[in-house]
Short mmCIF file of C-alpha atoms and ligand atoms in Angstrom, two decimals:
data_model
loop_
_atom_site.label_atom_id
_atom_site.label_comp_id
_atom_site.label_asym_id
_atom_site.label_seq_id
_atom_site.Cartn_x
_atom_site.Cartn_y
_atom_site.Cartn_z
CA MET A 8 58.46 217.38 131.80
CA ILE A 9 57.74 216.20 128.13
CA LEU A 10 54.63 215.81 127.81
CA ASP A 11 52.73 218.43 129.72
CA SER A 12 54.31 220.22 126.45
CA PHE A 13 51.54 218.70 124.93
CA HIS A 14 48.71 219.83 127.28
CA LEU A 15 46.54 222.07 125.81
CA SER A 16 45.18 223.49 129.24
CA GLY A 17 42.77 227.00 129.22
CA LYS A 18 43.06 227.03 125.03
CA THR A 19 40.49 228.15 123.42
CA ALA A 20 40.30 226.81 119.72
CA ILE A 21 38.82 227.70 116.71
CA VAL A 22 37.97 224.31 114.60
CA THR A 23 36.11 224.78 110.81
CA GLY A 24 33.59 222.45 109.63
CA ALA A 25 33.88 220.30 113.14
CA SER A 26 30.03 219.10 112.20
CA THR A 27 31.51 215.85 111.41
CA GLY A 28 34.27 213.73 109.91
CA LEU A 29 37.67 215.41 110.42
CA GLY A 30 36.89 218.21 111.91
CA GLU A 31 34.62 216.30 114.83
CA GLY A 32 37.51 214.53 115.19
CA MET A 33 39.98 216.65 115.48
CA ALA A 34 37.81 219.09 118.36
CA GLU A 35 37.50 215.81 120.21
CA ALA A 36 41.41 215.12 120.64
CA LEU A 37 42.14 219.44 121.48
CA ALA A 38 38.99 219.17 123.87
CA GLN A 39 41.21 215.93 125.57
CA ALA A 40 44.37 217.43 125.50
CA GLY A 41 42.37 220.54 128.14
CA ALA A 42 41.23 223.19 124.89
CA ASP A 43 37.68 225.09 124.84
CA ILE A 44 36.09 224.59 121.41
CA VAL A 45 34.74 226.86 119.18
CA GLY A 46 33.61 224.44 116.36
CA VAL A 47 32.23 225.99 113.05
CA ALA A 48 29.94 224.42 110.62
CA ARG A 49 26.86 224.89 108.36
CA SER A 50 25.08 221.76 110.08
CA SER A 51 24.90 221.03 113.54
CA CYS A 52 28.04 220.39 115.84
CA ASP A 53 25.88 217.70 118.03
CA GLY A 54 28.57 214.86 117.36
CA ALA A 55 31.67 217.31 118.60
CA ARG A 56 29.62 219.07 121.74
CA LYS A 57 28.76 215.61 123.12
CA LYS A 58 32.56 214.61 122.29
CA VAL A 59 34.33 217.60 124.20
CA GLU A 60 32.06 217.91 126.94
CA ALA A 61 32.81 214.74 127.59
CA ALA A 62 36.00 215.61 127.69
CA GLY A 63 35.37 217.87 130.56
CA ARG A 64 36.07 220.66 128.06
CA LYS A 65 33.41 223.63 127.18
CA PHE A 66 32.02 223.62 123.11
CA LEU A 67 30.81 226.89 121.62
CA GLU A 68 28.82 225.97 118.47
CA ILE A 69 28.85 229.15 115.55
CA ASN A 70 26.57 228.40 112.31
CA ALA A 71 28.27 229.93 109.28
CA ASP A 72 28.66 229.30 105.54
CA LEU A 73 32.14 229.93 105.06
CA VAL A 74 31.84 229.92 100.90
CA SER A 75 31.71 233.98 101.79
CA LEU A 76 33.69 235.85 104.42
CA GLU A 77 30.86 237.47 105.68
CA PRO A 78 30.68 235.20 108.99
CA ILE A 79 34.56 236.14 109.93
CA GLU A 80 33.76 238.76 112.08
CA ARG A 81 30.96 237.09 114.06
CA ILE A 82 33.24 233.78 114.39
CA VAL A 83 36.16 235.79 116.30
CA GLU A 84 33.65 238.36 118.05
CA GLY A 85 31.88 235.26 119.43
CA THR A 86 34.73 233.50 120.36
CA LYS A 87 36.18 236.72 122.76
CA LYS A 88 32.35 237.01 124.22
CA GLU A 89 32.23 233.46 125.40
CA PHE A 90 35.97 232.26 126.63
CA GLY A 91 37.67 235.74 126.08
CA LYS A 92 40.48 234.62 124.05
CA ILE A 93 41.83 232.70 120.69
CA ASP A 94 45.02 230.45 120.92
CA ILE A 95 44.02 228.22 118.44
CA LEU A 96 42.89 228.31 114.84
CA VAL A 97 42.37 224.36 112.72
CA ASN A 98 41.02 225.40 108.99
CA ASN A 99 39.45 222.14 108.71
CA ALA A 100 35.99 223.24 106.37
CA GLY A 101 36.26 222.03 103.13
CA ILE A 102 34.48 220.58 100.19
CA ILE A 103 35.02 218.66 96.91
CA ARG A 104 33.37 218.01 93.66
CA ARG A 105 34.67 215.86 91.46
CA GLU A 106 33.79 216.03 87.59
CA ASP A 107 35.88 215.99 84.12
CA ALA A 108 38.37 218.67 84.18
CA ILE A 109 36.83 219.32 80.34
CA ASN A 110 33.36 219.66 81.83
CA PHE A 111 34.12 221.49 84.79
CA THR A 112 32.20 224.63 85.86
CA GLU A 113 32.72 228.04 87.06
CA LYS A 114 30.42 226.91 90.37
CA ASP A 115 32.31 223.78 90.90
CA TRP A 116 35.75 225.87 90.92
CA ASP A 117 34.24 229.39 92.99
CA ASP A 118 32.52 227.70 95.71
CA VAL A 119 35.32 225.36 96.25
CA LEU A 120 38.03 228.04 95.88
CA ASN A 121 35.84 230.04 98.30
CA VAL A 122 34.94 227.20 101.51
CA ASN A 123 39.04 225.52 100.83
CA LEU A 124 40.93 228.97 100.28
CA LYS A 125 39.73 232.21 99.99
CA THR A 126 38.19 231.84 104.02
CA LEU A 127 41.34 230.09 104.95
CA PHE A 128 42.91 233.51 104.19
CA PHE A 129 41.06 235.93 105.56
CA LEU A 130 40.21 233.45 108.50
CA SER A 131 43.39 233.24 109.81
CA GLN A 132 44.33 237.34 108.87
CA ARG A 133 41.68 237.87 110.94
CA VAL A 134 42.50 235.65 113.64
CA ALA A 135 45.99 236.39 113.48
CA LYS A 136 45.87 240.14 113.93
CA GLU A 137 44.39 238.75 117.40
CA PHE A 138 46.83 236.70 118.40
CA VAL A 139 49.00 239.90 117.94
CA ALA A 140 46.80 241.95 119.93
CA GLN A 141 47.10 239.52 122.11
CA GLY A 142 50.46 239.69 122.53
CA ASN A 143 51.05 235.46 122.75
CA GLY A 144 51.68 234.01 119.59
CA GLY A 145 49.33 231.17 118.08
CA LYS A 146 48.54 228.37 116.73
CA ILE A 147 47.35 227.69 113.04
CA VAL A 148 47.20 225.10 111.28
CA ASN A 149 45.70 223.81 108.09
CA ILE A 150 44.05 220.77 106.22
CA ALA A 151 45.85 219.89 103.05
CA SER A 152 45.25 216.61 101.12
CA MET A 153 47.65 214.29 99.30
CA LEU A 154 46.80 216.72 96.73
CA SER A 155 48.31 219.02 97.73
CA TYR A 156 51.20 216.88 96.61
CA GLN A 157 49.38 215.46 93.90
CA GLY A 158 47.81 215.98 90.78
CA GLY A 159 44.30 213.93 91.01
CA ILE A 160 41.89 213.06 89.47
CA ARG A 161 38.55 214.66 88.41
CA VAL A 162 38.86 217.36 91.58
CA PRO A 163 40.24 220.36 89.36
CA SER A 164 39.21 223.11 91.70
CA TYR A 165 40.35 220.71 95.22
CA THR A 166 43.84 220.16 93.74
CA SER A 167 44.11 223.79 93.13
CA ALA A 168 42.35 224.66 96.47
CA LYS A 169 44.41 222.41 98.72
CA SER A 170 47.96 222.52 96.24
CA GLY A 171 47.69 226.78 97.21
CA VAL A 172 46.90 225.92 101.26
CA MET A 173 50.14 223.74 101.36
CA GLY A 174 52.50 227.15 99.70
CA LEU A 175 50.17 229.47 101.78
CA THR A 176 50.69 227.87 104.89
CA ARG A 177 54.65 228.23 103.76
CA LEU A 178 53.93 231.81 102.92
CA LEU A 179 52.42 232.74 106.58
CA ALA A 180 55.00 231.21 108.61
CA ASN A 181 57.32 233.17 106.97
CA GLU A 182 56.03 236.45 107.89
CA TRP A 183 54.00 235.67 111.07
CA ALA A 184 57.08 233.41 112.69
CA LYS A 185 57.74 236.69 114.46
CA TYR A 186 55.22 237.27 116.20
CA GLY A 187 54.73 233.35 117.74
CA ILE A 188 52.52 232.24 115.61
CA ASN A 189 53.36 228.87 114.47
CA VAL A 190 51.51 228.37 110.91
CA ASN A 191 51.46 224.34 109.94
CA GLY A 192 48.91 221.89 108.06
CA ILE A 193 48.34 218.68 108.24
CA ALA A 194 47.32 216.67 104.58
CA PRO A 195 45.31 213.98 105.34
CA GLY A 196 45.50 210.47 102.91
CA TYR A 197 42.25 208.53 102.51
CA MET A 198 40.29 209.05 105.22
CA ALA A 199 36.64 207.73 105.95
CA THR A 200 35.00 210.73 106.02
CA ASN A 201 31.27 212.12 103.51
CA ASN A 202 34.26 213.53 101.90
CA THR A 203 34.95 210.37 100.33
CA LYS A 204 32.01 208.68 99.93
CA ALA A 205 31.64 208.40 96.15
CA LEU A 206 34.66 206.61 96.12
CA ARG A 207 34.25 204.29 98.94
CA GLU A 208 31.40 203.27 97.61
CA ASP A 209 32.53 202.72 93.89
CA ALA A 210 34.14 199.23 94.40
CA GLN A 211 36.70 199.15 91.95
CA ARG A 212 38.21 202.91 93.52
CA ASN A 213 38.11 201.86 96.59
CA ALA A 214 40.20 199.16 95.70
CA GLU A 215 42.77 200.69 93.85
CA ILE A 216 43.02 203.26 96.49
CA LEU A 217 43.39 200.69 99.20
CA GLY A 218 45.73 198.55 97.48
CA ARG A 219 48.14 202.04 97.45
CA ILE A 220 48.02 202.78 100.60
CA PRO A 221 50.82 200.15 102.92
CA ALA A 222 48.70 200.94 105.70
CA GLY A 223 46.38 198.50 104.00
CA ARG A 224 43.58 200.54 105.12
CA TRP A 225 41.10 203.86 105.16
CA GLY A 226 42.49 206.61 107.64
CA THR A 227 39.73 207.58 109.94
CA PRO A 228 39.78 211.50 112.12
CA GLU A 229 41.19 209.70 115.89
CA ASP A 230 43.91 209.68 113.30
CA LEU A 231 44.66 213.12 113.19
CA GLY A 232 43.82 213.07 116.47
CA GLY A 233 48.18 213.19 117.78
CA ALA A 234 49.42 215.42 114.96
CA VAL A 235 46.81 217.85 115.11
CA VAL A 236 47.23 218.23 119.39
CA PHE A 237 51.72 218.40 118.68
CA LEU A 238 51.16 221.03 116.25
CA CYS A 239 48.84 223.17 118.21
CA SER A 240 50.80 222.50 121.59
CA ARG A 241 54.53 224.14 123.15
CA ALA A 242 55.59 221.21 121.90
CA ALA A 243 55.74 222.20 118.34
CA ASP A 244 56.44 225.26 119.06
CA TYR A 245 59.53 225.85 116.50
CA VAL A 246 57.88 223.38 113.85
CA GLN A 247 57.14 225.88 111.35
CA GLY A 248 55.40 226.47 107.22
CA TYR A 249 55.53 221.99 107.51
CA THR A 250 52.53 219.67 106.80
CA LEU A 251 52.49 216.60 107.89
CA ALA A 252 50.79 213.74 106.02
CA VAL A 253 49.18 211.74 108.09
CA ASP A 254 48.19 208.74 105.66
CA GLY A 255 49.10 205.03 106.19
CA GLY A 256 52.35 205.82 103.73
CA TRP A 257 50.59 206.83 101.50
CA LEU A 258 52.88 209.52 100.03
CA ALA A 259 55.74 207.10 100.32
CA ARG A 260 54.68 204.89 97.85
P1 NAD B 18 33.59 216.24 105.45
O1 NAD B 18 32.58 216.12 104.07
O2 NAD B 18 33.16 215.29 106.39
O3 NAD B 18 33.04 217.61 106.68
C1 NAD B 18 33.58 219.04 106.40
C2 NAD B 18 32.93 219.53 107.19
O4 NAD B 18 33.36 220.55 106.12
C3 NAD B 18 31.85 219.90 107.78
O5 NAD B 18 31.45 219.57 109.28
C4 NAD B 18 30.92 220.78 107.10
O6 NAD B 18 29.94 221.21 107.69
C5 NAD B 18 32.21 221.70 106.87
N1 NAD B 18 31.92 222.79 105.85
C6 NAD B 18 32.18 222.55 104.30
N2 NAD B 18 32.12 223.36 103.86
C7 NAD B 18 31.32 224.38 104.28
C8 NAD B 18 30.38 225.57 104.52
N3 NAD B 18 30.71 226.41 103.45
N4 NAD B 18 30.74 226.47 105.97
C9 NAD B 18 30.92 225.84 106.59
N5 NAD B 18 31.15 224.87 106.99
C10 NAD B 18 31.46 223.83 105.74
O7 NAD B 18 34.99 216.52 105.37
P2 NAD B 18 36.36 215.69 105.81
O8 NAD B 18 36.76 214.99 105.11
O9 NAD B 18 35.79 215.27 106.86
O10 NAD B 18 37.52 216.87 105.39
C11 NAD B 18 37.67 218.03 106.40
C12 NAD B 18 38.71 218.65 105.51
O11 NAD B 18 39.63 217.31 105.56
C13 NAD B 18 38.44 219.03 104.33
O12 NAD B 18 39.44 220.21 104.20
C14 NAD B 18 39.25 218.08 103.43
O13 NAD B 18 39.42 218.74 101.74
C15 NAD B 18 40.11 217.64 103.95
N6 NAD B 18 40.52 216.52 103.42
C16 NAD B 18 40.26 215.23 103.49
C17 NAD B 18 39.95 213.68 102.86
C18 NAD B 18 39.80 212.72 103.58
O14 NAD B 18 40.12 211.27 103.03
N7 NAD B 18 38.41 213.11 104.17
C19 NAD B 18 41.10 214.16 102.63
C20 NAD B 18 42.49 214.70 103.00
C21 NAD B 18 41.69 216.00 103.36
#
């Protein structure tokens, strides 16, 4: 039956940036669909752990700073040691730095590109090697942004990274479809998390953004649940290289 193809029972999912916000929300949704979760983050994932365990699934936390490639081997080996295999990777960890392009520093460029694009690529590469060795395919979901489609303002490294994420999602899908690996993206709209705290606290920007969202509200982590479960499930086996916007209509405007 159709709903069975959305089930993730027996699957193991790595979710980066699971300590808060969208990552925590997606970890909960994947667990409710039946997956055990490996949460990767710089800070404690206690919130995600509680939600995953409340859904009756197991949770492994791996503390890692994804600004460098050092943690990649630990993440893969730690997951295999605990769960024996990997089925799903959600590349969600991301940072943003806001400054006028004219004053933007090299550090704010490098940090954002490293976390949001470089590590996303090399972690995907490492996990894809595991998928190939396991011989059962796998699912990779990359978290993109409205700034994969649009230019934005005062976020030059973020726009560059997120535009890169959408392009890379297509490339990886092209190369890895033959192994039964699906690589897709989710482009969240304006979601109420730490990442957008500064925008929501700026009364003028908050009103401008809300006025442009057809749904008339900021998104929530729960809003991504259906999209991530779908893209990580058998129901999406023939969906490849596509970035699905979950944006309250922002891009349609
Ligand atoms: P958030 O700041 O609330 O959470 C970010 C998560 O990434 C945290 O768990 C953090 O620990 C982790 N992280 C950041 N840097 C890390 C590092 N160096 N090493 C390990 N973990 C690191 O942000 P969020 O809004 O939940 O964003 C999640 C993803 O969604 C990001 O990729 C972000 O760019 C993207 N996104 C967010 C929005 C939004 O409106 N909030 C919109 C579009 C895309």
